[in-house]
XYZ file of C-alpha atoms in Angstrom:
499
model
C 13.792 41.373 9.403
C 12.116 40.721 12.477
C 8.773 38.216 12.930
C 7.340 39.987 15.502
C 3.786 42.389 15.178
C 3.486 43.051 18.774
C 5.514 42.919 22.011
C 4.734 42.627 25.701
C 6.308 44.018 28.428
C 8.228 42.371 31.222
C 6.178 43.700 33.787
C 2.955 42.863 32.037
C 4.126 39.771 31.276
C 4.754 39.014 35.111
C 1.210 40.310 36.148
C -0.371 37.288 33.825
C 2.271 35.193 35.026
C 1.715 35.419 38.895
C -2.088 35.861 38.548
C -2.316 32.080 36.677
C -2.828 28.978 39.579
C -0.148 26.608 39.625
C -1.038 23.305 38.179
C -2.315 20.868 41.173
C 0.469 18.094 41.598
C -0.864 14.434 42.080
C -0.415 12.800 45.455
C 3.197 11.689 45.323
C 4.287 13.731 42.358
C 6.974 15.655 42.457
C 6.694 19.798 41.685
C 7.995 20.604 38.070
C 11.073 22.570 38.336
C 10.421 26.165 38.016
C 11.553 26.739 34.122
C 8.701 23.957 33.313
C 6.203 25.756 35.204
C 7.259 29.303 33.699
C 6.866 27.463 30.320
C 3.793 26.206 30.726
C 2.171 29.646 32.354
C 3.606 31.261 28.647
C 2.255 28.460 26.757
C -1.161 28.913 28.543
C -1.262 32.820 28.039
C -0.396 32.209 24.239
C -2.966 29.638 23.523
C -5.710 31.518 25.836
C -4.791 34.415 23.268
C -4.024 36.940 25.945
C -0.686 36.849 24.445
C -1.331 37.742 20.756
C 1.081 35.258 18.377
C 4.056 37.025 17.188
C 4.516 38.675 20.055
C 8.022 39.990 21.176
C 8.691 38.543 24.291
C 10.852 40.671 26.966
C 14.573 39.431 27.207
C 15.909 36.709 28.966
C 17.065 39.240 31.732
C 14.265 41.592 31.731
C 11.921 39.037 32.319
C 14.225 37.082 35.360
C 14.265 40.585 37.346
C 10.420 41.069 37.197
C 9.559 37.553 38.413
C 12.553 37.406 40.702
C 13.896 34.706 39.624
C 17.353 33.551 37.742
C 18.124 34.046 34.345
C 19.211 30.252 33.886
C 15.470 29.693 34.602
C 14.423 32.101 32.357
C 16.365 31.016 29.500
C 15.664 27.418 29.911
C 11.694 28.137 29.949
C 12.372 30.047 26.640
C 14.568 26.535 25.514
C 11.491 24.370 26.037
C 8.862 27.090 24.372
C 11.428 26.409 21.110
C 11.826 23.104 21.029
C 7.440 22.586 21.683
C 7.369 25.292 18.484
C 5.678 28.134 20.945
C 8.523 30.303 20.530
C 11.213 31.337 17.579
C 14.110 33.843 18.132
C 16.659 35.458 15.586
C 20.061 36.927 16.753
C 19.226 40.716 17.132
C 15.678 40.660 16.375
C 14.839 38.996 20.078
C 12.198 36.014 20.587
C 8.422 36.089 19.692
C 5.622 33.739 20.370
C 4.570 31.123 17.982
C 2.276 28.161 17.386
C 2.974 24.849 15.871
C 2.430 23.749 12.618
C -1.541 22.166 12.729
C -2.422 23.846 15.797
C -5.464 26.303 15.431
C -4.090 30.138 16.054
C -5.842 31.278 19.650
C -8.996 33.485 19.746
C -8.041 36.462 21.825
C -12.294 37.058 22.017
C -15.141 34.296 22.165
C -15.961 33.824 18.445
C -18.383 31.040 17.988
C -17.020 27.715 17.298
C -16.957 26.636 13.055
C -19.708 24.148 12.090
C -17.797 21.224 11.328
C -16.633 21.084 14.772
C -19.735 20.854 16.442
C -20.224 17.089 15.842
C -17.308 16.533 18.501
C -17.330 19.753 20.354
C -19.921 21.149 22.776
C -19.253 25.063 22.267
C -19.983 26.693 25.686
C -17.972 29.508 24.382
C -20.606 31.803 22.692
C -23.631 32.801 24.650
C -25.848 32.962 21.883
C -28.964 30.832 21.119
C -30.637 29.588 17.503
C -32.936 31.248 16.260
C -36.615 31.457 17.772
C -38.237 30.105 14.464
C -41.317 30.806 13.322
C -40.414 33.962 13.900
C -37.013 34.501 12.056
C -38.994 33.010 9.170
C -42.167 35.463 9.327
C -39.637 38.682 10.512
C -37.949 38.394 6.968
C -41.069 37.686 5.291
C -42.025 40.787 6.226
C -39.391 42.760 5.440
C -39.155 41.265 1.801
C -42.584 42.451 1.326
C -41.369 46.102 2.744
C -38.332 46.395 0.647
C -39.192 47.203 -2.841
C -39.600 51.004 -2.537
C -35.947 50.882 -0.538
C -34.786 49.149 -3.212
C -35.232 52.067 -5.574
C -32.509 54.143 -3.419
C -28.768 53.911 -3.063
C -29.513 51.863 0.187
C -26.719 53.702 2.691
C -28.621 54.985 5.535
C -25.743 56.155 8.062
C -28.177 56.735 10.902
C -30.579 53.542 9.963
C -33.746 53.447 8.273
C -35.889 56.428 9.332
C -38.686 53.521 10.447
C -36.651 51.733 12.509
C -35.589 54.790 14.057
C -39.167 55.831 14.978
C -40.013 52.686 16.336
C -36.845 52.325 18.795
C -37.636 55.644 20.059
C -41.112 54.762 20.638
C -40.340 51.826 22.561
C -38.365 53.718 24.937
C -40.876 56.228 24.896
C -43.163 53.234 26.349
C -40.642 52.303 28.844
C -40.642 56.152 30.582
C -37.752 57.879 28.542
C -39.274 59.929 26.142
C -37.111 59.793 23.056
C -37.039 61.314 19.622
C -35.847 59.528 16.455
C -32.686 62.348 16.499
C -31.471 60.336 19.523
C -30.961 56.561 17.722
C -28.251 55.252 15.428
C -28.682 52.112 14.325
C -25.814 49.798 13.769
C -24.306 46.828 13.074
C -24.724 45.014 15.933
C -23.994 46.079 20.045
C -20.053 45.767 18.924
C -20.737 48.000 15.856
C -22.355 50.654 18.494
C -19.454 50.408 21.397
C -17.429 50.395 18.504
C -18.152 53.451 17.110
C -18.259 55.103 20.574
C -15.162 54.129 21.379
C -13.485 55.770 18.279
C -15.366 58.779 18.606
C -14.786 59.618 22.810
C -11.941 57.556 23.423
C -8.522 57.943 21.141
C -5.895 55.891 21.764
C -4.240 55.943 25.657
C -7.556 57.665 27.144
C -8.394 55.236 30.054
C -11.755 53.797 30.178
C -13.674 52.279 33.280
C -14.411 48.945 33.282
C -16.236 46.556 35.220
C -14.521 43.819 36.885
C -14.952 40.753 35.176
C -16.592 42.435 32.448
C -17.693 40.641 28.493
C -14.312 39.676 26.835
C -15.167 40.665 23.440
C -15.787 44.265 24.489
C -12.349 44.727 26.605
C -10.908 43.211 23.411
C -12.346 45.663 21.200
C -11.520 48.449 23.732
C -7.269 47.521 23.720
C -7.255 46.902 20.203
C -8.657 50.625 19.718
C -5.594 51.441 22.544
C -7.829 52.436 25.237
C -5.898 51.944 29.216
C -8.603 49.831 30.816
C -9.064 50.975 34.532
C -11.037 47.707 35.611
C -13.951 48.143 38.846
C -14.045 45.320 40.789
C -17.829 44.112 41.557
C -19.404 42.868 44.870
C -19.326 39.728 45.386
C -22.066 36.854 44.060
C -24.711 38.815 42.228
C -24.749 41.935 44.639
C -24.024 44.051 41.254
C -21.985 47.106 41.654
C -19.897 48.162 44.504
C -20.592 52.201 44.269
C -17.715 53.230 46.592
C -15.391 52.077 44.001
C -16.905 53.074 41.376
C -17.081 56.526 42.806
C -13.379 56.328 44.097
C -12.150 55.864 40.236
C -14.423 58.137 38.536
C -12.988 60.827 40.671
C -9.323 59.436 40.727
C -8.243 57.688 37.172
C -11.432 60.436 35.275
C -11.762 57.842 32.898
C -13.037 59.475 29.616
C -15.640 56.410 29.136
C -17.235 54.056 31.500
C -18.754 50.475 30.378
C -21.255 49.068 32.077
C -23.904 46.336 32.043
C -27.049 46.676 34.445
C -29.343 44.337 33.197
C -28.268 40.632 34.023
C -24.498 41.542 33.266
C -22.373 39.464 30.962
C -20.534 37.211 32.965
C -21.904 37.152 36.096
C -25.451 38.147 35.765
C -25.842 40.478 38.089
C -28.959 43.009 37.842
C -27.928 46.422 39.056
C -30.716 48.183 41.600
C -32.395 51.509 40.845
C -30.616 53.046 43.399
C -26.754 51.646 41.929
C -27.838 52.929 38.726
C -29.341 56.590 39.948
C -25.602 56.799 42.007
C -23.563 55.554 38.979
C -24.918 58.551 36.928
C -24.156 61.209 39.074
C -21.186 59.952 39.410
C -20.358 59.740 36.153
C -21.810 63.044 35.366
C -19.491 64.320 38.423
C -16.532 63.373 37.119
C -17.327 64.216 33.161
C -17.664 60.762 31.943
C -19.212 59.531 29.597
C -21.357 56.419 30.521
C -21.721 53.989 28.526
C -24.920 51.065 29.277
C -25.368 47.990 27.257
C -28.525 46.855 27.549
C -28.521 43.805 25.340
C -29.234 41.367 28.167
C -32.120 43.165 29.530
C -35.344 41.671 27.866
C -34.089 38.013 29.286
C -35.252 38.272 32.477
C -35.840 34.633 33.181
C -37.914 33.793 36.296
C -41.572 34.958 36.388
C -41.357 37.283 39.762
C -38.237 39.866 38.360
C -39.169 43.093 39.084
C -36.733 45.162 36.260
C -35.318 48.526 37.721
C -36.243 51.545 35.456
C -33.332 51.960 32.568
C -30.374 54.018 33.402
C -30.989 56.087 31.310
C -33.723 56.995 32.655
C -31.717 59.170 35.561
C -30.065 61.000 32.271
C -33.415 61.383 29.955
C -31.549 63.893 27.588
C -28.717 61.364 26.609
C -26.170 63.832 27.772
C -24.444 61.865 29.939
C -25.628 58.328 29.594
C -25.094 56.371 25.631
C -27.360 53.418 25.858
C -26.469 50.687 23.451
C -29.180 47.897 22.641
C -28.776 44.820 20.177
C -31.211 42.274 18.789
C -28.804 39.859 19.233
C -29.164 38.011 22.841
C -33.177 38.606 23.191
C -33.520 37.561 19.785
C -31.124 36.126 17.153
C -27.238 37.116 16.913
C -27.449 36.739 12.968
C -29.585 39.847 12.658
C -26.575 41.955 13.299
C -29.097 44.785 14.245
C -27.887 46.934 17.460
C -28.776 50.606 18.193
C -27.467 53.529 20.095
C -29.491 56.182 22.231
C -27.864 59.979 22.878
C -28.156 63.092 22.865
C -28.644 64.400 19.218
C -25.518 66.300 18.627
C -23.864 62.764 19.596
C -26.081 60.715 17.426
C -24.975 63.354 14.542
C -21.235 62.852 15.504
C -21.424 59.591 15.656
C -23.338 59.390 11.887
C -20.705 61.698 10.590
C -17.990 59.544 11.491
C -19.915 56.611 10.217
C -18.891 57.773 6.446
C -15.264 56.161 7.262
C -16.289 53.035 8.645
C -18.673 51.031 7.481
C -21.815 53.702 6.117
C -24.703 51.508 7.253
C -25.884 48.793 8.829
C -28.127 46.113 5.992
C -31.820 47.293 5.216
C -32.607 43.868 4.989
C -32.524 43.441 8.866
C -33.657 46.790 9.733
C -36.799 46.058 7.984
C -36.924 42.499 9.693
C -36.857 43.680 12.945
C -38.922 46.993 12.439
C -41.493 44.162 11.124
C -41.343 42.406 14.355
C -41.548 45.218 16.473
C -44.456 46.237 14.761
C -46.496 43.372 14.698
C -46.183 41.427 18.148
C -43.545 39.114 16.649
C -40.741 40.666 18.966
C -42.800 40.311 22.033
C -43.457 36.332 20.753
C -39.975 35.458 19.778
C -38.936 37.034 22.985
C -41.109 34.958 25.030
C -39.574 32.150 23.411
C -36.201 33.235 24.103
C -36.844 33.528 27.744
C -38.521 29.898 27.858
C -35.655 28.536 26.526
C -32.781 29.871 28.260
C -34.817 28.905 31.420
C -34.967 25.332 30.458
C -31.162 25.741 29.883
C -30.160 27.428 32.759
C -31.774 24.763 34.833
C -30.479 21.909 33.082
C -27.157 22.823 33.313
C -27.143 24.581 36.643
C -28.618 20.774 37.415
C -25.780 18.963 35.566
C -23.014 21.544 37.454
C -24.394 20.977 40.934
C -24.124 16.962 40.140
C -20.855 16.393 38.520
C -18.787 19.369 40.198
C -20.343 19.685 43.493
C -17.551 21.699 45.031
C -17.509 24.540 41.970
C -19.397 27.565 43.200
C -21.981 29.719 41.772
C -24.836 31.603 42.143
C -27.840 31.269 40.074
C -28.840 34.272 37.901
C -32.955 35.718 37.565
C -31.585 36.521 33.885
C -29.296 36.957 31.001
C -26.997 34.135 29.112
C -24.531 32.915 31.661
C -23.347 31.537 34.654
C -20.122 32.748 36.427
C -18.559 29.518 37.840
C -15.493 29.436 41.196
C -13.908 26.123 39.811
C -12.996 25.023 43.048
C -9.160 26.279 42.957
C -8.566 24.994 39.487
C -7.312 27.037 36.985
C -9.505 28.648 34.864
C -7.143 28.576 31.804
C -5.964 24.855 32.479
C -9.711 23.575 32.189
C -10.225 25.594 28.942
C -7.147 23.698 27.383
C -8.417 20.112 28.882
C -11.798 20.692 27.778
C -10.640 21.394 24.374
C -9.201 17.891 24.672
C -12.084 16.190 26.125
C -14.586 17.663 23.983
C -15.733 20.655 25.550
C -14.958 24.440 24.555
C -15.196 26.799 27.789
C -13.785 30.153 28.245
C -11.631 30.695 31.287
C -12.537 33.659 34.159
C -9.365 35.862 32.970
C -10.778 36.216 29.107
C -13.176 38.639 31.317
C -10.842 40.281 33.514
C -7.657 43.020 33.176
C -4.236 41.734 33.486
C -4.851 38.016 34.584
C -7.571 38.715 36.919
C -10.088 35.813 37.501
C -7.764 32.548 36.531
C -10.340 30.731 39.471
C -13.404 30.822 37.329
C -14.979 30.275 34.300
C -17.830 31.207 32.188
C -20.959 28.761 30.906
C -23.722 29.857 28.843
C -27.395 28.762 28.670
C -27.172 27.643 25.642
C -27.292 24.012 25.836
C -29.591 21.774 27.709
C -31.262 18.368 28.510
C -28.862 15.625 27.613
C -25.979 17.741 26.229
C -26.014 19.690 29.220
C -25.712 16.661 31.372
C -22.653 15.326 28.913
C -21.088 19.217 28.845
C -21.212 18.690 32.609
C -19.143 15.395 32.103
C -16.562 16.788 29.719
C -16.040 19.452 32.427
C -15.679 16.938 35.132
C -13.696 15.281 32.719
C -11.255 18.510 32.479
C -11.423 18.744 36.047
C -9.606 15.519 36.575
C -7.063 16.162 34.308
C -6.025 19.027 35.767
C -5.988 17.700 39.511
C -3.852 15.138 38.409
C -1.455 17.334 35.760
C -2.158 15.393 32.968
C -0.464 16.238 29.305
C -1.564 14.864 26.339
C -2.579 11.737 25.373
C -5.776 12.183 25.858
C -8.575 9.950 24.152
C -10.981 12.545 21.585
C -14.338 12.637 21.941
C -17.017 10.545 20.923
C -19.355 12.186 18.695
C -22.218 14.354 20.266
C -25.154 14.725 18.499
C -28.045 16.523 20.712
């Protein structure tokens, strides 16, 4: 019986290949011979998680006639994956990718790092921050002292709580898009929403739009529901969209969904203009797309003199065209879970009916926490807070980059979570396996790219600062080195890192 779930194709397999940097040699050193260096570019793509485990790999031949290359080197790569336990094959069933015994199984998106490993490991893999306290504390204060009449119903509310409901549509209401209750689903979570929208616009092989890098849970979510991502490259440093490509695949590839994000975009925090925004809808409406517009970065607009753009949705009022998504998540605390969607009502209604088979309703609990802080001035507060922070962050470790990798590139965001890092022609995927060595989690660039895209860069969140961003800044540095010089193992663990 065969030990493989999944399989990869040879041609896909060569993409991720030939878009990885080679390993820098040392002075003096001589290159690895070329089955090492295919071995090590699988290895890398398996423990990245871009290469699921228990994946069929392509045969020995296959695989030699995409990368051009002989099948002696082919099958010796595959040799070496064995014998490191990265590979197992069975006459007639083929080869499929493995991990060895005591090594963690890769994350193929950016979940948060487990508790007990934060005493050794600075996690600059999730761009989420703690809670803004007092405010967690008083939001589910209040919504304890709300619950009891809820508590006398069944407690499924596929659409969300009818207050919550009100009070999302008001606050667009306040920001110019006059919006009715009818148009909001509330969810579990921004994933929950893009979710949902995905199963209900986009069955399996419909292409959707991407942009290019774009957040690497989302293009996870979007292949694992079998969507054919049709990735937008963006303008370079924070310049946002570049609208003659975006118009040139709209009209091309007709993707049946597009994902965006306008507001401080998730990696690079770019902030879309009113006028990329007013040109992506009519495109989109052109070509019979539906557009779809996170917005859960937009509240954390960090420095004092950002002037926000009016919503997209804003150039689509009715929800026809545009499906806003929103999340309490990044502006205030990612354990709330709470995220919304805004549409047209006949979508809102699909999207409720469809609810029934997935997961019926999103807690009251947090509904009633949030609608609480909403309500009451608490949101504003605990947003303020948010923003404070995430400045102090940002400049601490933009501070820390700029002094112990002087030559990795970057541009400094007005907003949002993260910063989008050119490592200085390292590989992006070799620092993310050092710095799990040295004592620092990072995500590499292609997590947030199609097909290998991005292996130059890597992502950092604001979520550390003062003296543990200065010692994340080492442990990168740290990584750094060990790459240049093509270190393997061996490698001393961290001290313990208490902030």
């Amino acid at each position: 019986m065969a030990q493989w779930t999944s399989a990869v194709g040879p041609a896909q397999l060569a993409r991720q290949l030939q878009a990885q940097q080679p390993r820098p040699s040392a002075p003096g050193t001589r290159k690895p011979p070329a089955y090492r260096a295919l071995a090590d570019g699988i290895r890398l793509l398996v423990l990245e998680g871009r290469v699921p485990v228990a994946a069929r790999l392509p045969a020995e031949r296959e695989l030699a006639v995409a990368l051009t290359v002989s099948r002696t080197t082919v099958a010796a790569a595959y040799e070496a994956l064995r014998a490191e336990g990265f590979l197992e094959s069975r006459r007639g069933a083929g080869s499929w990718t493995a991990v060895p015994a005591g090594n963690p199984l890769p994350a193929r998106g950016l979940e948060p790092l487990p508790p007990e490993a934060l005493g050794s490991m600075i996690d600059l893999g999730c761009a989420a921050l703690p809670a803004p306290e007092p405010w967690l504390t008083r939001g589910v204060q209040g919504a304890l002292e709300e619950l009891p009449p809820y508590a006398h119903t069944h407690g499924d509310y596929p659409a969300g709580l009818p207050a919550l409901r009100q009070m999302l549509a008001d606050r667009y209401t306040a920001r110019g898009i006059p919006t009715m209750p009818e148009q909001i689903m509330v969810t579990t979570g921004a994933m929950g929403a893009i979710d949902a929208i995905c199963h209900l616009f986009a069955g399996r092989g419909e292409r959707i739009a991407v942009e290019s890098p774009s957040y690497a849970n989302i293009l996870q979510l979007m292949r694992e529901a079998g969507a054919r991502l049709v990735p937008v490259a963006m303008s370079e440093g924070l310049g946002s969209w570049d609208m003659g490509r975006w118009r040139q695949v709209l009209r091309d590839a007709a993707p049946r969904l597009a994902y965006v994000v306008a507001d401080f975009h998730n990696p690079t925090g770019a902030l879309a203009d009113e006028d990329q925004r007013r040109q992506l809808v009519d495109a989109a409406r052109s070509a019979g797309t539906v557009l779809v517009v996170d917005e859960t970065m937009t509240e954390l607009h960090l420095d004092d003199d950002v002037e926000m753009p009016r919503p997209v949705c804003a150039f689509d009022p009715a929800g026809s065209t545009v499906l806003t998504v929103g999340s309490a998540s990044k502006a205030f605390w990612a354990g709330m879970r709470i995220g919304w969607v805004r549409a047209a009502p006949d979508v809102i209604r699909s999207l409720v009916a469809a609810r029934a088979y997935a997961d019926l309703g999103t807690p009251v609990l947090e509904q009633l926490g949030v609608n609480w802080l909403m309500g009451t001035g608490g949101w504003e507060e605990a947003v303020s807070l948010r923003r404070a922070q995430a400045r102090e962050n940002r400049d601490a470790l933009v501070a820390a980059v700029r002094r112990e990798l002087p030559e990795w590139e970057f541009s400094v965001p007005r907003g949002g979570l993260t910063l989008w890092v050119r490592t200085g022609g390292l590989s992006g995927s070799r620092l993310a396996e050092a710095g799990e060595r040295v004592g620092v989690r990072v995500p590499s660039g292609p997590r947030f790219g199609v097909d290998g895209a991005f292996e130059g860069f890597v992502r950092l969140p604001f979520t550390v600062g003062g003296p543990v961003a200065d010692e994340a800044a080492v442990r990168l540095a740290a990584a750094a080195r060990l790459v240049e010089s093509g270190a393997g193992g061996g490698v001393e663990p961290p001290r313990s890192f208490v902030a």
